[in-house]
PDB file with one MODEL, atoms N, CA, C and O in Angstrom:
MODEL        1
ATOM      1  N   UNK A   1      26.032   4.054   5.184  1.00  0.00           N
ATOM      2  CA  UNK A   1      26.681   4.044   6.478  1.00  0.00           C
ATOM      3  C   UNK A   1      25.655   3.776   7.583  1.00  0.00           C
ATOM      4  O   UNK A   1      25.932   3.039   8.529  1.00  0.00           O
ATOM      5  N   UNK A   2      24.485   4.372   7.459  1.00  0.00           N
ATOM      6  CA  UNK A   2      23.456   4.161   8.479  1.00  0.00           C
ATOM      7  C   UNK A   2      22.997   2.707   8.480  1.00  0.00           C
ATOM      8  O   UNK A   2      22.769   2.130   9.543  1.00  0.00           O
ATOM      9  N   UNK A   3      22.859   2.112   7.302  1.00  0.00           N
ATOM     10  CA  UNK A   3      22.435   0.720   7.224  1.00  0.00           C
ATOM     11  C   UNK A   3      23.478  -0.209   7.843  1.00  0.00           C
ATOM     12  O   UNK A   3      23.129  -1.215   8.459  1.00  0.00           O
ATOM     13  N   UNK A   4      24.741   0.124   7.682  1.00  0.00           N
ATOM     14  CA  UNK A   4      25.806  -0.678   8.294  1.00  0.00           C
ATOM     15  C   UNK A   4      25.749  -0.576   9.816  1.00  0.00           C
ATOM     16  O   UNK A   4      25.922  -1.574  10.516  1.00  0.00           O
ATOM     17  N   UNK A   5      25.511   0.612  10.318  1.00  0.00           N
ATOM     18  CA  UNK A   5      25.409   0.791  11.766  1.00  0.00           C
ATOM     19  C   UNK A   5      24.197   0.054  12.324  1.00  0.00           C
ATOM     20  O   UNK A   5      24.301  -0.627  13.344  1.00  0.00           O
ATOM     21  N   UNK A   6      23.053   0.185  11.666  1.00  0.00           N
ATOM     22  CA  UNK A   6      21.844  -0.488  12.134  1.00  0.00           C
ATOM     23  C   UNK A   6      22.006  -1.999  12.031  1.00  0.00           C
ATOM     24  O   UNK A   6      21.628  -2.725  12.951  1.00  0.00           O
ATOM     25  N   UNK A   7      22.557  -2.477  10.935  1.00  0.00           N
ATOM     26  CA  UNK A   7      22.786  -3.913  10.773  1.00  0.00           C
ATOM     27  C   UNK A   7      23.724  -4.468  11.826  1.00  0.00           C
ATOM     28  O   UNK A   7      23.524  -5.580  12.316  1.00  0.00           O
ATOM     29  N   UNK A   8      24.749  -3.702  12.180  1.00  0.00           N
ATOM     30  CA  UNK A   8      25.686  -4.143  13.212  1.00  0.00           C
ATOM     31  C   UNK A   8      25.020  -4.246  14.571  1.00  0.00           C
ATOM     32  O   UNK A   8      25.251  -5.202  15.311  1.00  0.00           O
ATOM     33  N   UNK A   9      24.198  -3.269  14.899  1.00  0.00           N
ATOM     34  CA  UNK A   9      23.487  -3.313  16.184  1.00  0.00           C
ATOM     35  C   UNK A   9      22.515  -4.486  16.205  1.00  0.00           C
ATOM     36  O   UNK A   9      22.443  -5.210  17.198  1.00  0.00           O
ATOM     37  N   UNK A  10      21.776  -4.679  15.135  1.00  0.00           N
ATOM     38  CA  UNK A  10      20.842  -5.804  15.077  1.00  0.00           C
ATOM     39  C   UNK A  10      21.575  -7.137  15.165  1.00  0.00           C
ATOM     40  O   UNK A  10      21.101  -8.065  15.820  1.00  0.00           O
ATOM     41  N   UNK A  11      22.716  -7.236  14.515  1.00  0.00           N
ATOM     42  CA  UNK A  11      23.507  -8.459  14.579  1.00  0.00           C
ATOM     43  C   UNK A  11      23.962  -8.733  16.009  1.00  0.00           C
ATOM     44  O   UNK A  11      23.848  -9.859  16.494  1.00  0.00           O
ATOM     45  N   UNK A  12      24.469  -7.724  16.674  1.00  0.00           N
ATOM     46  CA  UNK A  12      24.956  -7.915  18.040  1.00  0.00           C
ATOM     47  C   UNK A  12      23.810  -8.315  18.977  1.00  0.00           C
ATOM     48  O   UNK A  12      23.995  -9.174  19.840  1.00  0.00           O
ATOM     49  N   UNK A  13      22.661  -7.720  18.823  1.00  0.00           N
ATOM     50  CA  UNK A  13      21.535  -8.014  19.708  1.00  0.00           C
ATOM     51  C   UNK A  13      20.941  -9.388  19.409  1.00  0.00           C
ATOM     52  O   UNK A  13      20.647 -10.147  20.333  1.00  0.00           O
ATOM     53  N   UNK A  14      20.762  -9.711  18.148  1.00  0.00           N
ATOM     54  CA  UNK A  14      19.999 -10.908  17.788  1.00  0.00           C
ATOM     55  C   UNK A  14      20.830 -12.154  17.502  1.00  0.00           C
ATOM     56  O   UNK A  14      20.386 -13.257  17.820  1.00  0.00           O
ATOM     57  N   UNK A  15      22.005 -12.022  16.920  1.00  0.00           N
ATOM     58  CA  UNK A  15      22.696 -13.200  16.402  1.00  0.00           C
ATOM     59  C   UNK A  15      24.098 -13.432  16.946  1.00  0.00           C
ATOM     60  O   UNK A  15      24.667 -14.496  16.703  1.00  0.00           O
ATOM     61  N   UNK A  16      24.670 -12.495  17.662  1.00  0.00           N
ATOM     62  CA  UNK A  16      26.065 -12.631  18.076  1.00  0.00           C
ATOM     63  C   UNK A  16      26.297 -13.888  18.904  1.00  0.00           C
ATOM     64  O   UNK A  16      27.278 -14.596  18.678  1.00  0.00           O
ATOM     65  N   UNK A  17      25.425 -14.177  19.850  1.00  0.00           N
ATOM     66  CA  UNK A  17      25.634 -15.345  20.708  1.00  0.00           C
ATOM     67  C   UNK A  17      25.563 -16.644  19.910  1.00  0.00           C
ATOM     68  O   UNK A  17      26.286 -17.592  20.215  1.00  0.00           O
ATOM     69  N   UNK A  18      24.710 -16.702  18.902  1.00  0.00           N
ATOM     70  CA  UNK A  18      24.624 -17.906  18.077  1.00  0.00           C
ATOM     71  C   UNK A  18      25.875 -18.093  17.235  1.00  0.00           C
ATOM     72  O   UNK A  18      26.345 -19.216  17.052  1.00  0.00           O
ATOM     73  N   UNK A  19      26.415 -16.991  16.723  1.00  0.00           N
ATOM     74  CA  UNK A  19      27.645 -17.073  15.927  1.00  0.00           C
ATOM     75  C   UNK A  19      28.812 -17.457  16.826  1.00  0.00           C
ATOM     76  O   UNK A  19      29.666 -18.254  16.436  1.00  0.00           O
ATOM     77  N   UNK A  20      28.848 -16.891  18.026  1.00  0.00           N
ATOM     78  CA  UNK A  20      29.936 -17.163  18.968  1.00  0.00           C
ATOM     79  C   UNK A  20      29.902 -18.596  19.485  1.00  0.00           C
ATOM     80  O   UNK A  20      30.946 -19.245  19.560  1.00  0.00           O
ATOM     81  N   UNK A  21      28.719 -19.104  19.845  1.00  0.00           N
ATOM     82  CA  UNK A  21      28.623 -20.389  20.532  1.00  0.00           C
ATOM     83  C   UNK A  21      28.412 -21.590  19.619  1.00  0.00           C
ATOM     84  O   UNK A  21      28.999 -22.649  19.840  1.00  0.00           O
ATOM     85  N   UNK A  22      27.594 -21.435  18.616  1.00  0.00           N
ATOM     86  CA  UNK A  22      27.178 -22.601  17.853  1.00  0.00           C
ATOM     87  C   UNK A  22      27.952 -22.783  16.572  1.00  0.00           C
ATOM     88  O   UNK A  22      28.821 -21.984  16.224  1.00  0.00           O
ATOM     89  N   UNK A  23      27.615 -23.860  15.875  1.00  0.00           N
ATOM     90  CA  UNK A  23      28.232 -24.041  14.553  1.00  0.00           C
ATOM     91  C   UNK A  23      27.664 -23.023  13.570  1.00  0.00           C
ATOM     92  O   UNK A  23      26.486 -22.669  13.626  1.00  0.00           O
ATOM     93  N   UNK A  24      28.508 -22.572  12.690  1.00  0.00           N
ATOM     94  CA  UNK A  24      28.099 -21.579  11.695  1.00  0.00           C
ATOM     95  C   UNK A  24      27.543 -22.329  10.490  1.00  0.00           C
ATOM     96  O   UNK A  24      28.297 -22.822   9.651  1.00  0.00           O
ATOM     97  N   UNK A  25      26.215 -22.410  10.413  1.00  0.00           N
ATOM     98  CA  UNK A  25      25.544 -23.154   9.352  1.00  0.00           C
ATOM     99  C   UNK A  25      25.092 -22.194   8.248  1.00  0.00           C
ATOM    100  O   UNK A  25      25.189 -20.973   8.374  1.00  0.00           O
ATOM    101  N   UNK A  26      24.594 -22.795   7.160  1.00  0.00           N
ATOM    102  CA  UNK A  26      24.083 -21.973   6.058  1.00  0.00           C
ATOM    103  C   UNK A  26      22.858 -21.184   6.486  1.00  0.00           C
ATOM    104  O   UNK A  26      22.657 -20.053   6.045  1.00  0.00           O
ATOM    105  N   UNK A  27      22.039 -21.779   7.346  1.00  0.00           N
ATOM    106  CA  UNK A  27      20.848 -21.072   7.825  1.00  0.00           C
ATOM    107  C   UNK A  27      21.256 -19.849   8.645  1.00  0.00           C
ATOM    108  O   UNK A  27      20.660 -18.781   8.507  1.00  0.00           O
ATOM    109  N   UNK A  28      22.259 -20.000   9.487  1.00  0.00           N
ATOM    110  CA  UNK A  28      22.733 -18.871  10.283  1.00  0.00           C
ATOM    111  C   UNK A  28      23.389 -17.819   9.392  1.00  0.00           C
ATOM    112  O   UNK A  28      23.231 -16.620   9.620  1.00  0.00           O
ATOM    113  N   UNK A  29      24.122 -18.269   8.385  1.00  0.00           N
ATOM    114  CA  UNK A  29      24.741 -17.322   7.455  1.00  0.00           C
ATOM    115  C   UNK A  29      23.685 -16.504   6.715  1.00  0.00           C
ATOM    116  O   UNK A  29      23.872 -15.309   6.484  1.00  0.00           O
ATOM    117  N   UNK A  30      22.582 -17.142   6.345  1.00  0.00           N
ATOM    118  CA  UNK A  30      21.529 -16.398   5.653  1.00  0.00           C
ATOM    119  C   UNK A  30      20.856 -15.404   6.599  1.00  0.00           C
ATOM    120  O   UNK A  30      20.477 -14.315   6.169  1.00  0.00           O
ATOM    121  N   UNK A  31      20.700 -15.752   7.872  1.00  0.00           N
ATOM    122  CA  UNK A  31      20.126 -14.819   8.838  1.00  0.00           C
ATOM    123  C   UNK A  31      21.042 -13.616   9.050  1.00  0.00           C
ATOM    124  O   UNK A  31      20.570 -12.487   9.180  1.00  0.00           O
ATOM    125  N   UNK A  32      22.351 -13.860   9.085  1.00  0.00           N
ATOM    126  CA  UNK A  32      23.311 -12.761   9.225  1.00  0.00           C
ATOM    127  C   UNK A  32      23.243 -11.858   7.994  1.00  0.00           C
ATOM    128  O   UNK A  32      23.243 -10.634   8.119  1.00  0.00           O
ATOM    129  N   UNK A  33      23.185 -12.459   6.815  1.00  0.00           N
ATOM    130  CA  UNK A  33      23.101 -11.663   5.584  1.00  0.00           C
ATOM    131  C   UNK A  33      21.830 -10.818   5.566  1.00  0.00           C
ATOM    132  O   UNK A  33      21.870  -9.646   5.193  1.00  0.00           O
ATOM    133  N   UNK A  34      20.711 -11.402   5.964  1.00  0.00           N
ATOM    134  CA  UNK A  34      19.453 -10.647   5.986  1.00  0.00           C
ATOM    135  C   UNK A  34      19.486  -9.537   7.034  1.00  0.00           C
ATOM    136  O   UNK A  34      18.853  -8.497   6.853  1.00  0.00           O
ATOM    137  N   UNK A  35      20.214  -9.747   8.122  1.00  0.00           N
ATOM    138  CA  UNK A  35      20.325  -8.729   9.160  1.00  0.00           C
ATOM    139  C   UNK A  35      20.951  -7.455   8.609  1.00  0.00           C
ATOM    140  O   UNK A  35      20.604  -6.356   9.042  1.00  0.00           O
ATOM    141  N   UNK A  36      21.863  -7.590   7.665  1.00  0.00           N
ATOM    142  CA  UNK A  36      22.488  -6.421   7.056  1.00  0.00           C
ATOM    143  C   UNK A  36      21.761  -5.976   5.785  1.00  0.00           C
ATOM    144  O   UNK A  36      21.762  -4.789   5.458  1.00  0.00           O
ATOM    145  N   UNK A  37      21.147  -6.906   5.073  1.00  0.00           N
ATOM    146  CA  UNK A  37      20.494  -6.580   3.810  1.00  0.00           C
ATOM    147  C   UNK A  37      19.215  -5.772   4.007  1.00  0.00           C
ATOM    148  O   UNK A  37      18.957  -4.836   3.250  1.00  0.00           O
ATOM    149  N   UNK A  38      18.422  -6.116   4.997  1.00  0.00           N
ATOM    150  CA  UNK A  38      17.139  -5.435   5.202  1.00  0.00           C
ATOM    151  C   UNK A  38      17.320  -3.943   5.515  1.00  0.00           C
ATOM    152  O   UNK A  38      16.635  -3.125   4.902  1.00  0.00           O
ATOM    153  N   UNK A  39      18.212  -3.549   6.441  1.00  0.00           N
ATOM    154  CA  UNK A  39      18.404  -2.099   6.648  1.00  0.00           C
ATOM    155  C   UNK A  39      18.949  -1.390   5.404  1.00  0.00           C
ATOM    156  O   UNK A  39      18.601  -0.238   5.146  1.00  0.00           O
ATOM    157  N   UNK A  40      19.799  -2.071   4.638  1.00  0.00           N
ATOM    158  CA  UNK A  40      20.335  -1.466   3.422  1.00  0.00           C
ATOM    159  C   UNK A  40      19.222  -1.236   2.399  1.00  0.00           C
ATOM    160  O   UNK A  40      19.147  -0.170   1.788  1.00  0.00           O
ATOM    161  N   UNK A  41      18.356  -2.240   2.214  1.00  0.00           N
ATOM    162  CA  UNK A  41      17.231  -2.075   1.284  1.00  0.00           C
ATOM    163  C   UNK A  41      16.289  -0.980   1.754  1.00  0.00           C
ATOM    164  O   UNK A  41      15.787  -0.202   0.944  1.00  0.00           O
ATOM    165  N   UNK A  42      16.048  -0.916   3.041  1.00  0.00           N
ATOM    166  CA  UNK A  42      15.178   0.117   3.585  1.00  0.00           C
ATOM    167  C   UNK A  42      15.759   1.509   3.328  1.00  0.00           C
ATOM    168  O   UNK A  42      15.038   2.412   2.903  1.00  0.00           O
ATOM    169  N   UNK A  43      17.038   1.683   3.579  1.00  0.00           N
ATOM    170  CA  UNK A  43      17.676   2.982   3.350  1.00  0.00           C
ATOM    171  C   UNK A  43      17.690   3.332   1.858  1.00  0.00           C
ATOM    172  O   UNK A  43      17.451   4.480   1.484  1.00  0.00           O
ATOM    173  N   UNK A  44      17.966   2.347   1.019  1.00  0.00           N
ATOM    174  CA  UNK A  44      18.023   2.580  -0.419  1.00  0.00           C
ATOM    175  C   UNK A  44      16.661   2.966  -0.969  1.00  0.00           C
ATOM    176  O   UNK A  44      16.549   3.897  -1.767  1.00  0.00           O
ATOM    177  N   UNK A  45      15.621   2.250  -0.542  1.00  0.00           N
ATOM    178  CA  UNK A  45      14.276   2.589  -1.008  1.00  0.00           C
ATOM    179  C   UNK A  45      13.838   3.948  -0.479  1.00  0.00           C
ATOM    180  O   UNK A  45      13.157   4.690  -1.186  1.00  0.00           O
ATOM    181  N   UNK A  46      14.211   4.284   0.734  1.00  0.00           N
ATOM    182  CA  UNK A  46      13.874   5.597   1.282  1.00  0.00           C
ATOM    183  C   UNK A  46      14.511   6.721   0.489  1.00  0.00           C
ATOM    184  O   UNK A  46      13.881   7.749   0.240  1.00  0.00           O
ATOM    185  N   UNK A  47      15.756   6.525   0.094  1.00  0.00           N
ATOM    186  CA  UNK A  47      16.438   7.535  -0.716  1.00  0.00           C
ATOM    187  C   UNK A  47      15.801   7.627  -2.098  1.00  0.00           C
ATOM    188  O   UNK A  47      15.589   8.722  -2.617  1.00  0.00           O
ATOM    189  N   UNK A  48      15.495   6.475  -2.691  1.00  0.00           N
ATOM    190  CA  UNK A  48      14.886   6.472  -4.022  1.00  0.00           C
ATOM    191  C   UNK A  48      13.524   7.160  -4.006  1.00  0.00           C
ATOM    192  O   UNK A  48      13.202   7.921  -4.918  1.00  0.00           O
ATOM    193  N   UNK A  49      12.733   6.899  -2.984  1.00  0.00           N
ATOM    194  CA  UNK A  49      11.422   7.538  -2.883  1.00  0.00           C
ATOM    195  C   UNK A  49      11.584   9.035  -2.629  1.00  0.00           C
ATOM    196  O   UNK A  49      10.819   9.841  -3.159  1.00  0.00           O
ATOM    197  N   UNK A  50      12.565   9.405  -1.831  1.00  0.00           N
ATOM    198  CA  UNK A  50      12.791  10.814  -1.537  1.00  0.00           C
ATOM    199  C   UNK A  50      13.295  11.608  -2.729  1.00  0.00           C
ATOM    200  O   UNK A  50      13.094  12.820  -2.796  1.00  0.00           O
ATOM    201  N   UNK A  51      13.943  10.946  -3.664  1.00  0.00           N
ATOM    202  CA  UNK A  51      14.489  11.639  -4.832  1.00  0.00           C
ATOM    203  C   UNK A  51      13.532  11.687  -6.016  1.00  0.00           C
ATOM    204  O   UNK A  51      13.840  12.301  -7.038  1.00  0.00           O
ATOM    205  N   UNK A  52      12.372  11.044  -5.885  1.00  0.00           N
ATOM    206  CA  UNK A  52      11.403  11.090  -6.980  1.00  0.00           C
ATOM    207  C   UNK A  52      10.932  12.510  -7.214  1.00  0.00           C
ATOM    208  O   UNK A  52      10.900  13.326  -6.292  1.00  0.00           O
ATOM    209  N   UNK A  53      10.570  12.798  -8.445  1.00  0.00           N
ATOM    210  CA  UNK A  53      10.051  14.118  -8.778  1.00  0.00           C
ATOM    211  C   UNK A  53       8.618  14.233  -8.269  1.00  0.00           C
ATOM    212  O   UNK A  53       7.840  13.288  -8.402  1.00  0.00           O
ATOM    213  N   UNK A  54       8.263  15.364  -7.694  1.00  0.00           N
ATOM    214  CA  UNK A  54       6.885  15.532  -7.223  1.00  0.00           C
ATOM    215  C   UNK A  54       5.900  15.449  -8.382  1.00  0.00           C
ATOM    216  O   UNK A  54       6.148  15.978  -9.466  1.00  0.00           O
ATOM    217  N   UNK A  55       4.800  14.790  -8.141  1.00  0.00           N
ATOM    218  CA  UNK A  55       3.764  14.691  -9.153  1.00  0.00           C
ATOM    219  C   UNK A  55       3.937  13.547 -10.123  1.00  0.00           C
ATOM    220  O   UNK A  55       3.042  13.286 -10.927  1.00  0.00           O
ATOM    221  N   UNK A  56       5.063  12.857 -10.073  1.00  0.00           N
ATOM    222  CA  UNK A  56       5.265  11.726 -10.974  1.00  0.00           C
ATOM    223  C   UNK A  56       4.514  10.527 -10.427  1.00  0.00           C
ATOM    224  O   UNK A  56       4.653  10.181  -9.254  1.00  0.00           O
ATOM    225  N   UNK A  57       3.721   9.896 -11.272  1.00  0.00           N
ATOM    226  CA  UNK A  57       2.975   8.735 -10.817  1.00  0.00           C
ATOM    227  C   UNK A  57       3.891   7.514 -10.881  1.00  0.00           C
ATOM    228  O   UNK A  57       4.549   7.291 -11.897  1.00  0.00           O
ATOM    229  N   UNK A  58       3.941   6.725  -9.812  1.00  0.00           N
ATOM    230  CA  UNK A  58       4.850   5.583  -9.782  1.00  0.00           C
ATOM    231  C   UNK A  58       4.348   4.434 -10.638  1.00  0.00           C
ATOM    232  O   UNK A  58       3.291   3.867 -10.362  1.00  0.00           O
ATOM    233  N   UNK A  59       5.088   4.092 -11.662  1.00  0.00           N
ATOM    234  CA  UNK A  59       4.807   2.915 -12.451  1.00  0.00           C
ATOM    235  C   UNK A  59       3.598   2.990 -13.368  1.00  0.00           C
ATOM    236  O   UNK A  59       3.183   1.955 -13.890  1.00  0.00           O
ATOM    237  N   UNK A  60       3.020   4.140 -13.587  1.00  0.00           N
ATOM    238  CA  UNK A  60       1.845   4.227 -14.466  1.00  0.00           C
ATOM    239  C   UNK A  60       2.337   4.267 -15.895  1.00  0.00           C
ATOM    240  O   UNK A  60       3.108   5.142 -16.287  1.00  0.00           O
ATOM    241  N   UNK A  61       1.877   3.308 -16.656  1.00  0.00           N
ATOM    242  CA  UNK A  61       2.256   3.264 -18.065  1.00  0.00           C
ATOM    243  C   UNK A  61       1.047   3.630 -18.904  1.00  0.00           C
ATOM    244  O   UNK A  61      -0.078   3.221 -18.617  1.00  0.00           O
ATOM    245  N   UNK A  62       1.294   4.387 -19.915  1.00  0.00           N
ATOM    246  CA  UNK A  62       0.190   4.804 -20.779  1.00  0.00           C
ATOM    247  C   UNK A  62       0.257   3.999 -22.064  1.00  0.00           C
ATOM    248  O   UNK A  62       1.330   3.792 -22.631  1.00  0.00           O
ATOM    249  N   UNK A  63      -0.868   3.565 -22.499  1.00  0.00           N
ATOM    250  CA  UNK A  63      -0.954   2.864 -23.773  1.00  0.00           C
ATOM    251  C   UNK A  63      -1.389   3.863 -24.842  1.00  0.00           C
ATOM    252  O   UNK A  63      -1.870   4.944 -24.503  1.00  0.00           O
ATOM    253  N   UNK A  64      -1.236   3.540 -26.086  1.00  0.00           N
ATOM    254  CA  UNK A  64      -1.687   4.452 -27.145  1.00  0.00           C
ATOM    255  C   UNK A  64      -3.187   4.749 -27.056  1.00  0.00           C
ATOM    256  O   UNK A  64      -3.630   5.823 -27.464  1.00  0.00           O
ATOM    257  N   UNK A  65      -3.972   3.801 -26.524  1.00  0.00           N
ATOM    258  CA  UNK A  65      -5.415   4.024 -26.387  1.00  0.00           C
ATOM    259  C   UNK A  65      -5.700   5.097 -25.359  1.00  0.00           C
ATOM    260  O   UNK A  65      -6.682   5.829 -25.487  1.00  0.00           O
ATOM    261  N   UNK A  66      -4.849   5.208 -24.327  1.00  0.00           N
ATOM    262  CA  UNK A  66      -5.027   6.233 -23.293  1.00  0.00           C
ATOM    263  C   UNK A  66      -4.791   7.633 -23.861  1.00  0.00           C
ATOM    264  O   UNK A  66      -5.406   8.599 -23.409  1.00  0.00           O
ATOM    265  N   UNK A  67      -3.913   7.742 -24.838  1.00  0.00           N
ATOM    266  CA  UNK A  67      -3.553   9.055 -25.379  1.00  0.00           C
ATOM    267  C   UNK A  67      -4.449   9.490 -26.537  1.00  0.00           C
ATOM    268  O   UNK A  67      -4.445  10.657 -26.929  1.00  0.00           O
ATOM    269  N   UNK A  68      -5.205   8.561 -27.072  1.00  0.00           N
ATOM    270  CA  UNK A  68      -6.049   8.872 -28.225  1.00  0.00           C
ATOM    271  C   UNK A  68      -7.193   9.793 -27.821  1.00  0.00           C
ATOM    272  O   UNK A  68      -7.777   9.653 -26.746  1.00  0.00           O
ATOM    273  N   UNK A  69      -7.494  10.721 -28.691  1.00  0.00           N
ATOM    274  CA  UNK A  69      -8.625  11.624 -28.457  1.00  0.00           C
ATOM    275  C   UNK A  69      -9.812  11.162 -29.282  1.00  0.00           C
ATOM    276  O   UNK A  69      -9.639  10.712 -30.414  1.00  0.00           O
ATOM    277  N   UNK A  70     -11.015  11.266 -28.735  1.00  0.00           N
ATOM    278  CA  UNK A  70     -12.196  10.795 -29.490  1.00  0.00           C
ATOM    279  C   UNK A  70     -12.537  11.686 -30.662  1.00  0.00           C
ATOM    280  O   UNK A  70     -13.498  11.417 -31.383  1.00  0.00           O
TER     281      UNK A  70
ENDMDL
END
């Protein structure tokens, strides 16, 4: 919901006049899509990072050589 609100405000500030006045091209359509996609990705990544377990290393993979004892 927050990403939709932020995307709507950004759309109104940055792109509304172009959508209203000019031809609606593929380039403009992609800019409109990115205007809503970027806040959504930001919110989604923020939630994902916030839900991680404390102490878990991000993306560290262990190989069998790492676990072997001398």
